PDB file of C-alpha atoms in Angstrom:
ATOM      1  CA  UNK A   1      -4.493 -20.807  -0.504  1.00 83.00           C
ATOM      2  CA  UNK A   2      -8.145 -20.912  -0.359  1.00 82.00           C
ATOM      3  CA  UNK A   3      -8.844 -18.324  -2.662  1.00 92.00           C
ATOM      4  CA  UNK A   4      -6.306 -17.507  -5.772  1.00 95.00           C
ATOM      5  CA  UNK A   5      -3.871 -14.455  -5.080  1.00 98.00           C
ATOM      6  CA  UNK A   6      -4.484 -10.977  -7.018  1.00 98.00           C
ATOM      7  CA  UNK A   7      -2.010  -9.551  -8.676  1.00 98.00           C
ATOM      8  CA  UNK A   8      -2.552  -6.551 -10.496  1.00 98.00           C
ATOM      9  CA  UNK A   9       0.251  -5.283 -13.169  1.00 97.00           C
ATOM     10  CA  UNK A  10       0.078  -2.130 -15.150  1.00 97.00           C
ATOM     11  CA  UNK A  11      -1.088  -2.046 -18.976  1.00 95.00           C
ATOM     12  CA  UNK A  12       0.917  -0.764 -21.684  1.00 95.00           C
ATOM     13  CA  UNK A  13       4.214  -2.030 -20.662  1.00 97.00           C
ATOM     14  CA  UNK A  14       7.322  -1.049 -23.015  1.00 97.00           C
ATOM     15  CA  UNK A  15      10.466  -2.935 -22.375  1.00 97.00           C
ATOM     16  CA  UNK A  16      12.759  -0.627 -20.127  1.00 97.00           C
ATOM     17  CA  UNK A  17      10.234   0.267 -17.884  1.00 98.00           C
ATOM     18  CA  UNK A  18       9.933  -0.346 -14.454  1.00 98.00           C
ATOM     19  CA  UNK A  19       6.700  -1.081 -13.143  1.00 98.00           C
ATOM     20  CA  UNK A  20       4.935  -1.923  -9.582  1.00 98.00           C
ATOM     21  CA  UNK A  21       3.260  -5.316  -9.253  1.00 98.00           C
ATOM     22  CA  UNK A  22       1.023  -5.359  -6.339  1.00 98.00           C
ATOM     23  CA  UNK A  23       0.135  -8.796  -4.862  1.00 98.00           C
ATOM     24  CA  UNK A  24      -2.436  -9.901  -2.238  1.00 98.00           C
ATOM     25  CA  UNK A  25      -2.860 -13.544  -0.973  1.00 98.00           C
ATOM     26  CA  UNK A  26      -5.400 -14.656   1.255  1.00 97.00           C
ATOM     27  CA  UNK A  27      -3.727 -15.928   4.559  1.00 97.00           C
ATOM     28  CA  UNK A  28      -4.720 -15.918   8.101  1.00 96.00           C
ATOM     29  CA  UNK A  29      -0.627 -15.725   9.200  1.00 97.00           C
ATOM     30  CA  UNK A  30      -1.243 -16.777  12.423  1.00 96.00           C
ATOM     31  CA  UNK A  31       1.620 -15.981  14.442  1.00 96.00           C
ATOM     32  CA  UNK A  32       2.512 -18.753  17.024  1.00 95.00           C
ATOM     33  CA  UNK A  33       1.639 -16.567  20.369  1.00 92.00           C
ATOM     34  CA  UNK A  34      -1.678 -16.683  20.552  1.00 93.00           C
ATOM     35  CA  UNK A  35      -3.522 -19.286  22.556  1.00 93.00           C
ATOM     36  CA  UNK A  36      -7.293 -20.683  22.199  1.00 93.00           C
ATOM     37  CA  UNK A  37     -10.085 -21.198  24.040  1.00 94.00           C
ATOM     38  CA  UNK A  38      -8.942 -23.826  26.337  1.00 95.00           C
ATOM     39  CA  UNK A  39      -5.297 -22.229  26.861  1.00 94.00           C
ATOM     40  CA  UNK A  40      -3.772 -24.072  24.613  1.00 95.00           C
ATOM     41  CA  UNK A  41      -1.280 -22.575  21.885  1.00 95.00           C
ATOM     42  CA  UNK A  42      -2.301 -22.048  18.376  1.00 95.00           C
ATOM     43  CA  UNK A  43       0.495 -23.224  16.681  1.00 96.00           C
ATOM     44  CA  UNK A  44       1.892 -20.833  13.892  1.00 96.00           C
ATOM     45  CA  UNK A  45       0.564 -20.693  10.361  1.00 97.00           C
ATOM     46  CA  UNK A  46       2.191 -18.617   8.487  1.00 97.00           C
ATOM     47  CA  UNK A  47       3.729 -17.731   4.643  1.00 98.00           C
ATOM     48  CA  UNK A  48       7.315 -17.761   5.457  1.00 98.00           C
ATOM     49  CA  UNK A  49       8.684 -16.994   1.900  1.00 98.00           C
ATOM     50  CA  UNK A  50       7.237 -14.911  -1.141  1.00 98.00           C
ATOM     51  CA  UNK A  51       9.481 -15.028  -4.569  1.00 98.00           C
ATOM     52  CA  UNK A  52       9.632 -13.105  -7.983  1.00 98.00           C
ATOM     53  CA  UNK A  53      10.856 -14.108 -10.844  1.00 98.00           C
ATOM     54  CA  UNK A  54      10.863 -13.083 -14.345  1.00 98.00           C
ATOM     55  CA  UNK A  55      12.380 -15.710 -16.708  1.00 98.00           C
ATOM     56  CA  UNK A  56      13.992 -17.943 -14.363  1.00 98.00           C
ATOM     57  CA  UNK A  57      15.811 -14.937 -13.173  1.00 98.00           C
ATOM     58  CA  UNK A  58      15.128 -13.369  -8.763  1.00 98.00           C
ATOM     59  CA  UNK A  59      13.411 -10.168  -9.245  1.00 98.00           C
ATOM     60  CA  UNK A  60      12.460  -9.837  -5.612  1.00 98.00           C
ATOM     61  CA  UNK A  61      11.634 -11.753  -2.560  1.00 98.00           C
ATOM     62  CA  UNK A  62      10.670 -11.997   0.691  1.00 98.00           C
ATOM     63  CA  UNK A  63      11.501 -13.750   3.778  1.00 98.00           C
ATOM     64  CA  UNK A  64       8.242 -13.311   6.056  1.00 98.00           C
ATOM     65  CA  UNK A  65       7.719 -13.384   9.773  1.00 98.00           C
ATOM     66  CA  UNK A  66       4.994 -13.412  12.150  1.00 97.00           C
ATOM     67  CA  UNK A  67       4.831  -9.601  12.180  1.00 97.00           C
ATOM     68  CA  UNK A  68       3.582  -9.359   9.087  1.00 98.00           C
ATOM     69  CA  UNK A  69      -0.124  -8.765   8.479  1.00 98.00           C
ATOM     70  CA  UNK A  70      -2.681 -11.345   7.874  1.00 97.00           C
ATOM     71  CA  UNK A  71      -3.416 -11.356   3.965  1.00 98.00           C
ATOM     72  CA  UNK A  72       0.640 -10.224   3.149  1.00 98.00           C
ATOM     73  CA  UNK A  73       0.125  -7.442   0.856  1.00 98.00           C
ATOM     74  CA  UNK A  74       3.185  -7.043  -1.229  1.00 98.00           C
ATOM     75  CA  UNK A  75       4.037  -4.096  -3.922  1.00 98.00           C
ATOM     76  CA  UNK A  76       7.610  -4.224  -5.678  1.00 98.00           C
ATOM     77  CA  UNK A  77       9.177  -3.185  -9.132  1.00 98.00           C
ATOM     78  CA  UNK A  78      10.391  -4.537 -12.043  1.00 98.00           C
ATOM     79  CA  UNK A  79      12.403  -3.564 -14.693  1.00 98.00           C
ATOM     80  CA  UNK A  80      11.177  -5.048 -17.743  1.00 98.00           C
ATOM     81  CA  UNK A  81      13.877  -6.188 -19.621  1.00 97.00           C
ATOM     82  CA  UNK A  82      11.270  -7.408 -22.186  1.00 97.00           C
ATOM     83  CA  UNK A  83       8.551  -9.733 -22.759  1.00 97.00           C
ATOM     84  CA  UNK A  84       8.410 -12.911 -20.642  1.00 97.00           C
ATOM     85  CA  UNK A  85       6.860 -14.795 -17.922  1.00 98.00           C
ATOM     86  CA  UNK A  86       6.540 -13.479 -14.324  1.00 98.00           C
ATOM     87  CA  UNK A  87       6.398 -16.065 -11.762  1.00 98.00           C
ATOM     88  CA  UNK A  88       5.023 -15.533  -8.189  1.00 98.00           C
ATOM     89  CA  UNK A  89       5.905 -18.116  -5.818  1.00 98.00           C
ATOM     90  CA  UNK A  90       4.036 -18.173  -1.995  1.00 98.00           C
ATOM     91  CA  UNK A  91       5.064 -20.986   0.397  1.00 98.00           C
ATOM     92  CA  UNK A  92       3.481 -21.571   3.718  1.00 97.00           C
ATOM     93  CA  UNK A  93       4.270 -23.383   7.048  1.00 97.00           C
ATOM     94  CA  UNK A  94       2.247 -26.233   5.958  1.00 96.00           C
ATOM     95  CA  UNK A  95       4.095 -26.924   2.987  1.00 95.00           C
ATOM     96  CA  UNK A  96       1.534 -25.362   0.432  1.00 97.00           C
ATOM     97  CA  UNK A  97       3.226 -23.757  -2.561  1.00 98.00           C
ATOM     98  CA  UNK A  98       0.889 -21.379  -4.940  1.00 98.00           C
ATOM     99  CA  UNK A  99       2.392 -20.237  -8.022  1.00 98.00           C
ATOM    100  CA  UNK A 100       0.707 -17.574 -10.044  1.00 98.00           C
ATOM    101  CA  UNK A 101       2.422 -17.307 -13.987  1.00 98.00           C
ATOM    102  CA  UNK A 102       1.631 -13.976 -15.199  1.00 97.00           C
ATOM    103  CA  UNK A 103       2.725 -13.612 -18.980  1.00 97.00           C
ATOM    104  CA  UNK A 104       4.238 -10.031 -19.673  1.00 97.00           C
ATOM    105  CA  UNK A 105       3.399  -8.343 -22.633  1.00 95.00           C
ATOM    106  CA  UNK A 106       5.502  -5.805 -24.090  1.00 95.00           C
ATOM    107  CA  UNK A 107       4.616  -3.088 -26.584  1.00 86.00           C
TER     108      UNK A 107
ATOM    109  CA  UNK B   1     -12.354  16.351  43.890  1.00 40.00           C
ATOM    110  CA  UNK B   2     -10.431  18.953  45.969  1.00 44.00           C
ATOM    111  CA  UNK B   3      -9.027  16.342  48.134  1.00 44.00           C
ATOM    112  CA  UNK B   4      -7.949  14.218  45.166  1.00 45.00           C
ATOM    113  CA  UNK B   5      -6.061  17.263  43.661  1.00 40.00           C
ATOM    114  CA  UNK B   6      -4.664  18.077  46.966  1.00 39.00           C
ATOM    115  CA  UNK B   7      -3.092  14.293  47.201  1.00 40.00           C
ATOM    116  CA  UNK B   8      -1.926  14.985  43.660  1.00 39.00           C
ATOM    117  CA  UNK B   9       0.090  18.196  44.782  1.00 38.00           C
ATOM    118  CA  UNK B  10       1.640  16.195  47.872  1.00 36.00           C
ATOM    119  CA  UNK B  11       2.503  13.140  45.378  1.00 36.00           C
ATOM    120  CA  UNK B  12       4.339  15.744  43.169  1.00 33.00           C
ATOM    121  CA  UNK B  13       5.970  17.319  46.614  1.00 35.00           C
ATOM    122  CA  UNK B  14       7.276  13.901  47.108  1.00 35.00           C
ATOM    123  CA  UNK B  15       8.985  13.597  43.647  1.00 36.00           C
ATOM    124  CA  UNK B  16       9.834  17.515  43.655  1.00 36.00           C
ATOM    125  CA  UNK B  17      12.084  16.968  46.846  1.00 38.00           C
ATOM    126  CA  UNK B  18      13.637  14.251  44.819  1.00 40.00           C
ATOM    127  CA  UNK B  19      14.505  16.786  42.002  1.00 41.00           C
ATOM    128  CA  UNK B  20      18.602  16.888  42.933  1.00 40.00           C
ATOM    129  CA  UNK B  21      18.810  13.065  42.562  1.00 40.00           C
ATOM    130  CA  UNK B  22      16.739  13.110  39.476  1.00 43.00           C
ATOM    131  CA  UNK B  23      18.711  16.176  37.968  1.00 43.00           C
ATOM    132  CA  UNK B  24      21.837  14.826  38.488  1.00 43.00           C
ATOM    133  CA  UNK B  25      21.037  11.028  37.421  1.00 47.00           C
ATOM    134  CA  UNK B  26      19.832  13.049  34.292  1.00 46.00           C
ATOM    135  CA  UNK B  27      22.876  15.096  33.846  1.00 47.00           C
ATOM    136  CA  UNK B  28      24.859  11.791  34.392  1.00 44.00           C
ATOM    137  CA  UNK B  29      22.984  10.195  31.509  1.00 47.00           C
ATOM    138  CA  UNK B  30      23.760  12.889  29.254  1.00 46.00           C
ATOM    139  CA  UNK B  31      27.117  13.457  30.046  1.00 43.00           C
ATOM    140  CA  UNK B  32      27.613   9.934  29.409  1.00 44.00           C
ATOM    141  CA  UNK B  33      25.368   9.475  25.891  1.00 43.00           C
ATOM    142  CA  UNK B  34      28.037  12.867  24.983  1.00 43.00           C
ATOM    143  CA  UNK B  35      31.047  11.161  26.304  1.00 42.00           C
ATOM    144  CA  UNK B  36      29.857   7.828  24.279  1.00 39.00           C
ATOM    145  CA  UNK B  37      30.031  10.080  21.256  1.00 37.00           C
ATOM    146  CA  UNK B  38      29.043   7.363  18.480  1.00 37.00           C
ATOM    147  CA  UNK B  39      26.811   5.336  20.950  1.00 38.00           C
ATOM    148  CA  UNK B  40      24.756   6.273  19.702  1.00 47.00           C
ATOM    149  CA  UNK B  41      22.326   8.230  16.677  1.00 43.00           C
ATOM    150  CA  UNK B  42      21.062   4.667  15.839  1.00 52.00           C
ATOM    151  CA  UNK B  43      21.172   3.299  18.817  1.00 70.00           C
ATOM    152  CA  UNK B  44      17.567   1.389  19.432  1.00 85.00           C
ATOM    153  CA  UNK B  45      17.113  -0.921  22.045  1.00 91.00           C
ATOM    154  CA  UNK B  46      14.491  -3.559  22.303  1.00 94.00           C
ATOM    155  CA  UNK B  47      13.893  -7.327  23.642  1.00 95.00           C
ATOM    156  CA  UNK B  48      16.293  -9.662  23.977  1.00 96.00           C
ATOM    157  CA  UNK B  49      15.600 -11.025  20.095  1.00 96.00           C
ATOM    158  CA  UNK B  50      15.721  -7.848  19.083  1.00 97.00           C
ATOM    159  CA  UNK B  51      19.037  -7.051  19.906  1.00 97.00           C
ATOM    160  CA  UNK B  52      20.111 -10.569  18.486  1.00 97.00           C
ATOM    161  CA  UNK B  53      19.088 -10.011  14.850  1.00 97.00           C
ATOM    162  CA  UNK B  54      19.950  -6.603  14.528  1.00 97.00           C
ATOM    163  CA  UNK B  55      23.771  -7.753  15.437  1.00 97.00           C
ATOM    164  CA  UNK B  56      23.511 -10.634  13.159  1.00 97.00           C
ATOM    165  CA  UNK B  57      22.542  -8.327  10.465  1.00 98.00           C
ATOM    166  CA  UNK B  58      25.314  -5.529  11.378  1.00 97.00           C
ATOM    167  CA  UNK B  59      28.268  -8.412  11.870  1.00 96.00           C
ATOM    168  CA  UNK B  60      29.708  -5.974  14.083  1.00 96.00           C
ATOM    169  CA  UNK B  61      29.941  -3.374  11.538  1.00 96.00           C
ATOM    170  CA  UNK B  62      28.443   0.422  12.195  1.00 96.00           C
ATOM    171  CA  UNK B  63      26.002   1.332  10.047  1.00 97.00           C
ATOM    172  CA  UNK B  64      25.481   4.725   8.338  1.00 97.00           C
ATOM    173  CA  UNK B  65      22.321   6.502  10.146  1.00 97.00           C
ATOM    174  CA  UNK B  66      19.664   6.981   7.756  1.00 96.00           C
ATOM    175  CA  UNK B  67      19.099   6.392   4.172  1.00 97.00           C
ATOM    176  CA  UNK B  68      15.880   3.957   3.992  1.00 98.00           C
ATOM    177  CA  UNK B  69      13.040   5.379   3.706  1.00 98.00           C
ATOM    178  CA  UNK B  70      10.172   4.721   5.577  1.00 98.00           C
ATOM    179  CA  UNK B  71       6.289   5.502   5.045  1.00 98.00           C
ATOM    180  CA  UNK B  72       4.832   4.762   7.517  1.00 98.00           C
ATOM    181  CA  UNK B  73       2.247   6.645  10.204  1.00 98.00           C
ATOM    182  CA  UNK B  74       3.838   8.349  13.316  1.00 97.00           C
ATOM    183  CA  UNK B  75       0.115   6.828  15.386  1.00 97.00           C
ATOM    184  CA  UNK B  76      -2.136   4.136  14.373  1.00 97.00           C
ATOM    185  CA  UNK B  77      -5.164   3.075  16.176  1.00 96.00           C
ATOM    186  CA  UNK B  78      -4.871  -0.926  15.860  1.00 96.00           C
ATOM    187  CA  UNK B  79      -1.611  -2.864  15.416  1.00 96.00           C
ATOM    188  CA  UNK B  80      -2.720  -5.216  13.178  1.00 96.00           C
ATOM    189  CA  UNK B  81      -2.606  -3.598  10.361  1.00 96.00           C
ATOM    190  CA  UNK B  82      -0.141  -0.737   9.648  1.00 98.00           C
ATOM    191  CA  UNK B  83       0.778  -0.080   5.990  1.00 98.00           C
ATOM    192  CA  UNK B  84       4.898   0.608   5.453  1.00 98.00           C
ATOM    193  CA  UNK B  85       7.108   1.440   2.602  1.00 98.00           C
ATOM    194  CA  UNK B  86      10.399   1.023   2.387  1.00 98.00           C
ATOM    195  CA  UNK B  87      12.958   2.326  -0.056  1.00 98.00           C
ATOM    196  CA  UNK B  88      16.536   3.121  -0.564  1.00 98.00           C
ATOM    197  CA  UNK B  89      17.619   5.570  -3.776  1.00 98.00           C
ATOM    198  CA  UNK B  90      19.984   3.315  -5.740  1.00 98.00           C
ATOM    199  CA  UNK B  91      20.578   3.154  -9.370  1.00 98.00           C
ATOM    200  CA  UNK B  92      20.190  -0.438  -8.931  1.00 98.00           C
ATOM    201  CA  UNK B  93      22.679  -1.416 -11.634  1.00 98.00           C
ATOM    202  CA  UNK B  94      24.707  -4.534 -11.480  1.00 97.00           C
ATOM    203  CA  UNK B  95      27.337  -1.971 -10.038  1.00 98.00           C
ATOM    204  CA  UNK B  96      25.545  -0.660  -7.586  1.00 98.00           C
ATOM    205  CA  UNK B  97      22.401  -1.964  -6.387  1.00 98.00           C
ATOM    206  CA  UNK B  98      20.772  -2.730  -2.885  1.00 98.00           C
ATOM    207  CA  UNK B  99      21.044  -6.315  -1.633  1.00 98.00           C
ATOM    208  CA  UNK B 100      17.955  -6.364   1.343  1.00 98.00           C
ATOM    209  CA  UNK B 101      16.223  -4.693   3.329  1.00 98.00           C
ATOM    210  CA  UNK B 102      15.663  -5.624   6.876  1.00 98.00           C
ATOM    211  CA  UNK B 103      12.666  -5.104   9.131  1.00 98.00           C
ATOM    212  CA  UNK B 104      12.572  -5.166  12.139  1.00 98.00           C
ATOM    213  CA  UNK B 105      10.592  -4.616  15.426  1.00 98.00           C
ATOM    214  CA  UNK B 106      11.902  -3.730  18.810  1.00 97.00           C
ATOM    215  CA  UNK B 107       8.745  -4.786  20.784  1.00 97.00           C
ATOM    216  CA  UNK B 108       6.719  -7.672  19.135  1.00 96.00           C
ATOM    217  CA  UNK B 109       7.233 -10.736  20.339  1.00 95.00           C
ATOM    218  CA  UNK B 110       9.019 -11.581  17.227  1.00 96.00           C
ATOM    219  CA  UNK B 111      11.984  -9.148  16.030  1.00 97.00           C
ATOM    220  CA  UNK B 112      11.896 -10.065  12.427  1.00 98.00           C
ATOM    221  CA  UNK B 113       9.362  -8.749  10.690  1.00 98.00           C
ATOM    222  CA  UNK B 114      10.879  -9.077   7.185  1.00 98.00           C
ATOM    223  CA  UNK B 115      13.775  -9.269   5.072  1.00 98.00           C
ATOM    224  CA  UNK B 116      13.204  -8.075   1.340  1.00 98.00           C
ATOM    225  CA  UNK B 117      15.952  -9.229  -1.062  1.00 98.00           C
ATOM    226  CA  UNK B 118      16.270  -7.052  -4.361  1.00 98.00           C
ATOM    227  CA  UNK B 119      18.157  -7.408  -7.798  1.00 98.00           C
ATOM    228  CA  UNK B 120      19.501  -5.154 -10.264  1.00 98.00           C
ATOM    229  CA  UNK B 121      16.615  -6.266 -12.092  1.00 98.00           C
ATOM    230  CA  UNK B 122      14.059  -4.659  -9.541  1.00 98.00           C
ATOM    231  CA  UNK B 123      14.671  -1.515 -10.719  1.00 98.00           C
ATOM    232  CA  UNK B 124      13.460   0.083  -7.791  1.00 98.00           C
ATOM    233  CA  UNK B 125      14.398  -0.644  -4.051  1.00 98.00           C
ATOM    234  CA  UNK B 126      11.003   0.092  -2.789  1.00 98.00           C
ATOM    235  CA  UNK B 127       8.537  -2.109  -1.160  1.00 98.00           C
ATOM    236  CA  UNK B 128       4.860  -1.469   0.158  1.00 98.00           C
ATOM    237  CA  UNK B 129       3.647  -4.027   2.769  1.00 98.00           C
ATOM    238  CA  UNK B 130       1.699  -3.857   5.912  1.00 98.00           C
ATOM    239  CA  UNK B 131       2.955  -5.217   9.325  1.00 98.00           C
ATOM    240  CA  UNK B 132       1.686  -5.553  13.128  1.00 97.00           C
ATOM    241  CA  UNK B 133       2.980  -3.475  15.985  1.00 97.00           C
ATOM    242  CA  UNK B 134       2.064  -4.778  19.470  1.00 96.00           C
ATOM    243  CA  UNK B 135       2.438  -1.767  21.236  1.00 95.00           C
ATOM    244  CA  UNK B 136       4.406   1.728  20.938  1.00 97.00           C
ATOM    245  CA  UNK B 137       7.618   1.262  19.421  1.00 97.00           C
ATOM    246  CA  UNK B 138      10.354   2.748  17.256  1.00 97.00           C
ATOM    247  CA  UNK B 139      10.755   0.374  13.937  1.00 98.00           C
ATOM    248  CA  UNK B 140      13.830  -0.252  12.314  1.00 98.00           C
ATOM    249  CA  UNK B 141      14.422  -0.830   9.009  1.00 98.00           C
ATOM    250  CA  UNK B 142      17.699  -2.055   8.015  1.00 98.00           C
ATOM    251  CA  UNK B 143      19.727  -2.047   4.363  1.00 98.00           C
ATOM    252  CA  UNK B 144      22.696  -3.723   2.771  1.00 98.00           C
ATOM    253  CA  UNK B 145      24.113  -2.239  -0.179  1.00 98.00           C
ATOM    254  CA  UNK B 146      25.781  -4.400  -2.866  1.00 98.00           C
ATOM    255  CA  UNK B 147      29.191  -2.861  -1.805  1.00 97.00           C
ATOM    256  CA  UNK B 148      28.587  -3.624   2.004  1.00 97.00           C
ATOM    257  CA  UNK B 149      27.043   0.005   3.034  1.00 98.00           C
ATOM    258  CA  UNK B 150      24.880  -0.795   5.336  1.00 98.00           C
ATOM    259  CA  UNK B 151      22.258   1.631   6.148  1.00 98.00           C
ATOM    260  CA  UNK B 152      19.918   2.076   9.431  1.00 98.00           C
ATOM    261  CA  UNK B 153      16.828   4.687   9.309  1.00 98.00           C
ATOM    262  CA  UNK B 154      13.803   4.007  12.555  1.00 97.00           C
ATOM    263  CA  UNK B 155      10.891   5.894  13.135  1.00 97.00           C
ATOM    264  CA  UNK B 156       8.545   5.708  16.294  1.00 97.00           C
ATOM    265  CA  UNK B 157       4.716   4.575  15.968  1.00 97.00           C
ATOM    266  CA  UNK B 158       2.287   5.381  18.534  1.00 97.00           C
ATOM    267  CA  UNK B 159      -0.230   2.315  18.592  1.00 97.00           C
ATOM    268  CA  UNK B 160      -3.385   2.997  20.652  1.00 93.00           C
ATOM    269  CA  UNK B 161      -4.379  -1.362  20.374  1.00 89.00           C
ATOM    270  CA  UNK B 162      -1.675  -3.591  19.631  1.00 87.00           C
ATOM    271  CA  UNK B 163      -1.316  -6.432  16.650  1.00 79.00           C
ATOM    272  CA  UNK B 164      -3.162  -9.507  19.388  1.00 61.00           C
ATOM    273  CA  UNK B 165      -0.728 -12.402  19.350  1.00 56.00           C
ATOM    274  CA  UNK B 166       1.651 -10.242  16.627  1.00 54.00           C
TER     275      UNK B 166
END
């Protein structure tokens, strides 16, 4: 990804809750249909697969097609079991993996 | 301007003498979406594609009508960007807890938009994401329950300029 993802996480997280984590990566997702200038198909470009984890362990994920919007906004909930390390995973037609650790504090 | 009303009224003449044939196809349609009886509340049809991955996801199996949630705006003015949310109510404990969430379109060129995959540990079955629509359709969103349910809830957007190339 060009630019880094944002991911923006509550504060003042206390173990039981269950918060929203909203991501945003930079992406043109370009879908496969389209054709160029000269006729000629602009072959797709898009994140196919987004993935949550916290401690090893699936939170959430996502298996993306075409249809979704350039820039893939995603929003989804956790529910903290405690402290520990949430891990954002995007992976694109190209082959390019971006990772994002995001360390959890807990009151 | 007169004239052009005028060729309007005979136009509607035209299809107004046709009114017994159009009654009674319409009657026939109803009579048989009544005789059908279950075919159907949830019945949505789309392309080709469409029609494909919806089966795929139902295995044959009917689903309950209703249940997901969807946010989403009944008319947008561009289809390239049209904020959703989807959610199912679910304790979402290792006993009972939603599995995925399908979405899908009946009218881009490409059925599946996205399939969201939860765990107990999500807490919540709710997702926020924005899709493309290439023209006027009715989306379908699509859940599976941890004990099977599955779960079918659609809701029609008006899009005045479709997602290019969605």
């Amino acid at each position: 990804m060009k630019k880094p993802p944002r991911i923006k996480i509550p504060e003042g997280i206390k173990a039981g809750d269950v918060i929203e984590i909203k991501t945003l990566a930079t992406h043109i997702m370009e879908t496969g249909n389209r054709k160029d200038a000269a006729g000629n198909k602009i072959p797709r470009d898009i994140i196919h697969t987004f993935r949550a984890t916290f401690e090893g362990r699936e939170v959430f994920s996502v298996a993306l097609g075409s249809g979704i919007a350039a820039n893939p906004y995603f929003a989804f909930f956790l529910r903290v079991p405690g402290p520990g390390m949430l891990e954002l995973t995007w992976i694109d037609d190209e082959g390019e993996t971006t990772v994002e650790k995001v360390p959890l504090v807990v009151a | 301007m007169d004239k052009r009303l005028l060729m309007k009224d005979a136009f509607c003449f035209k299809l107004l003498d046709r009114r017994d044939f159009v009654l009674g196809a319409g009657a026939g349609a109803l009579l048989a979406s009544l005789v059908g009886g279950t075919r159907k509340a949830n019945a949505v049809t789309g392309s080709e594609e469409f029609e494909a991955a919806l089966a795929e996801i139902l295995q044959g199996a009917t689903p309950n009508s209703g249940g997901v949630g969807m946010d989403i705006p009944a008319a947008v003015e561009n289809g390239d960007y049209v904020p959703i949310a989807l959610g199912v109510e679910s304790p979402m404990t290792a006993e009972s807890y939603v599995r995925a969430i399908h979405l899908l379109s009946p009218a881009n060129p490409r059925a599946r938009v996205a399939t969201f995959t939860f765990t107990p540990l999500s807490g919540r079955a709710r997702v926020t994401t924005v899709m493309r629509l290439a023209k006027t359709q009715e989306v379908v969103a699509v859940a599976e329950l941890s004990d099977g349910t599955l779960l079918m809830s659609t809701r029609s957007v008006d899009v005045k300029v479709g997602g290019c190339g969605t």
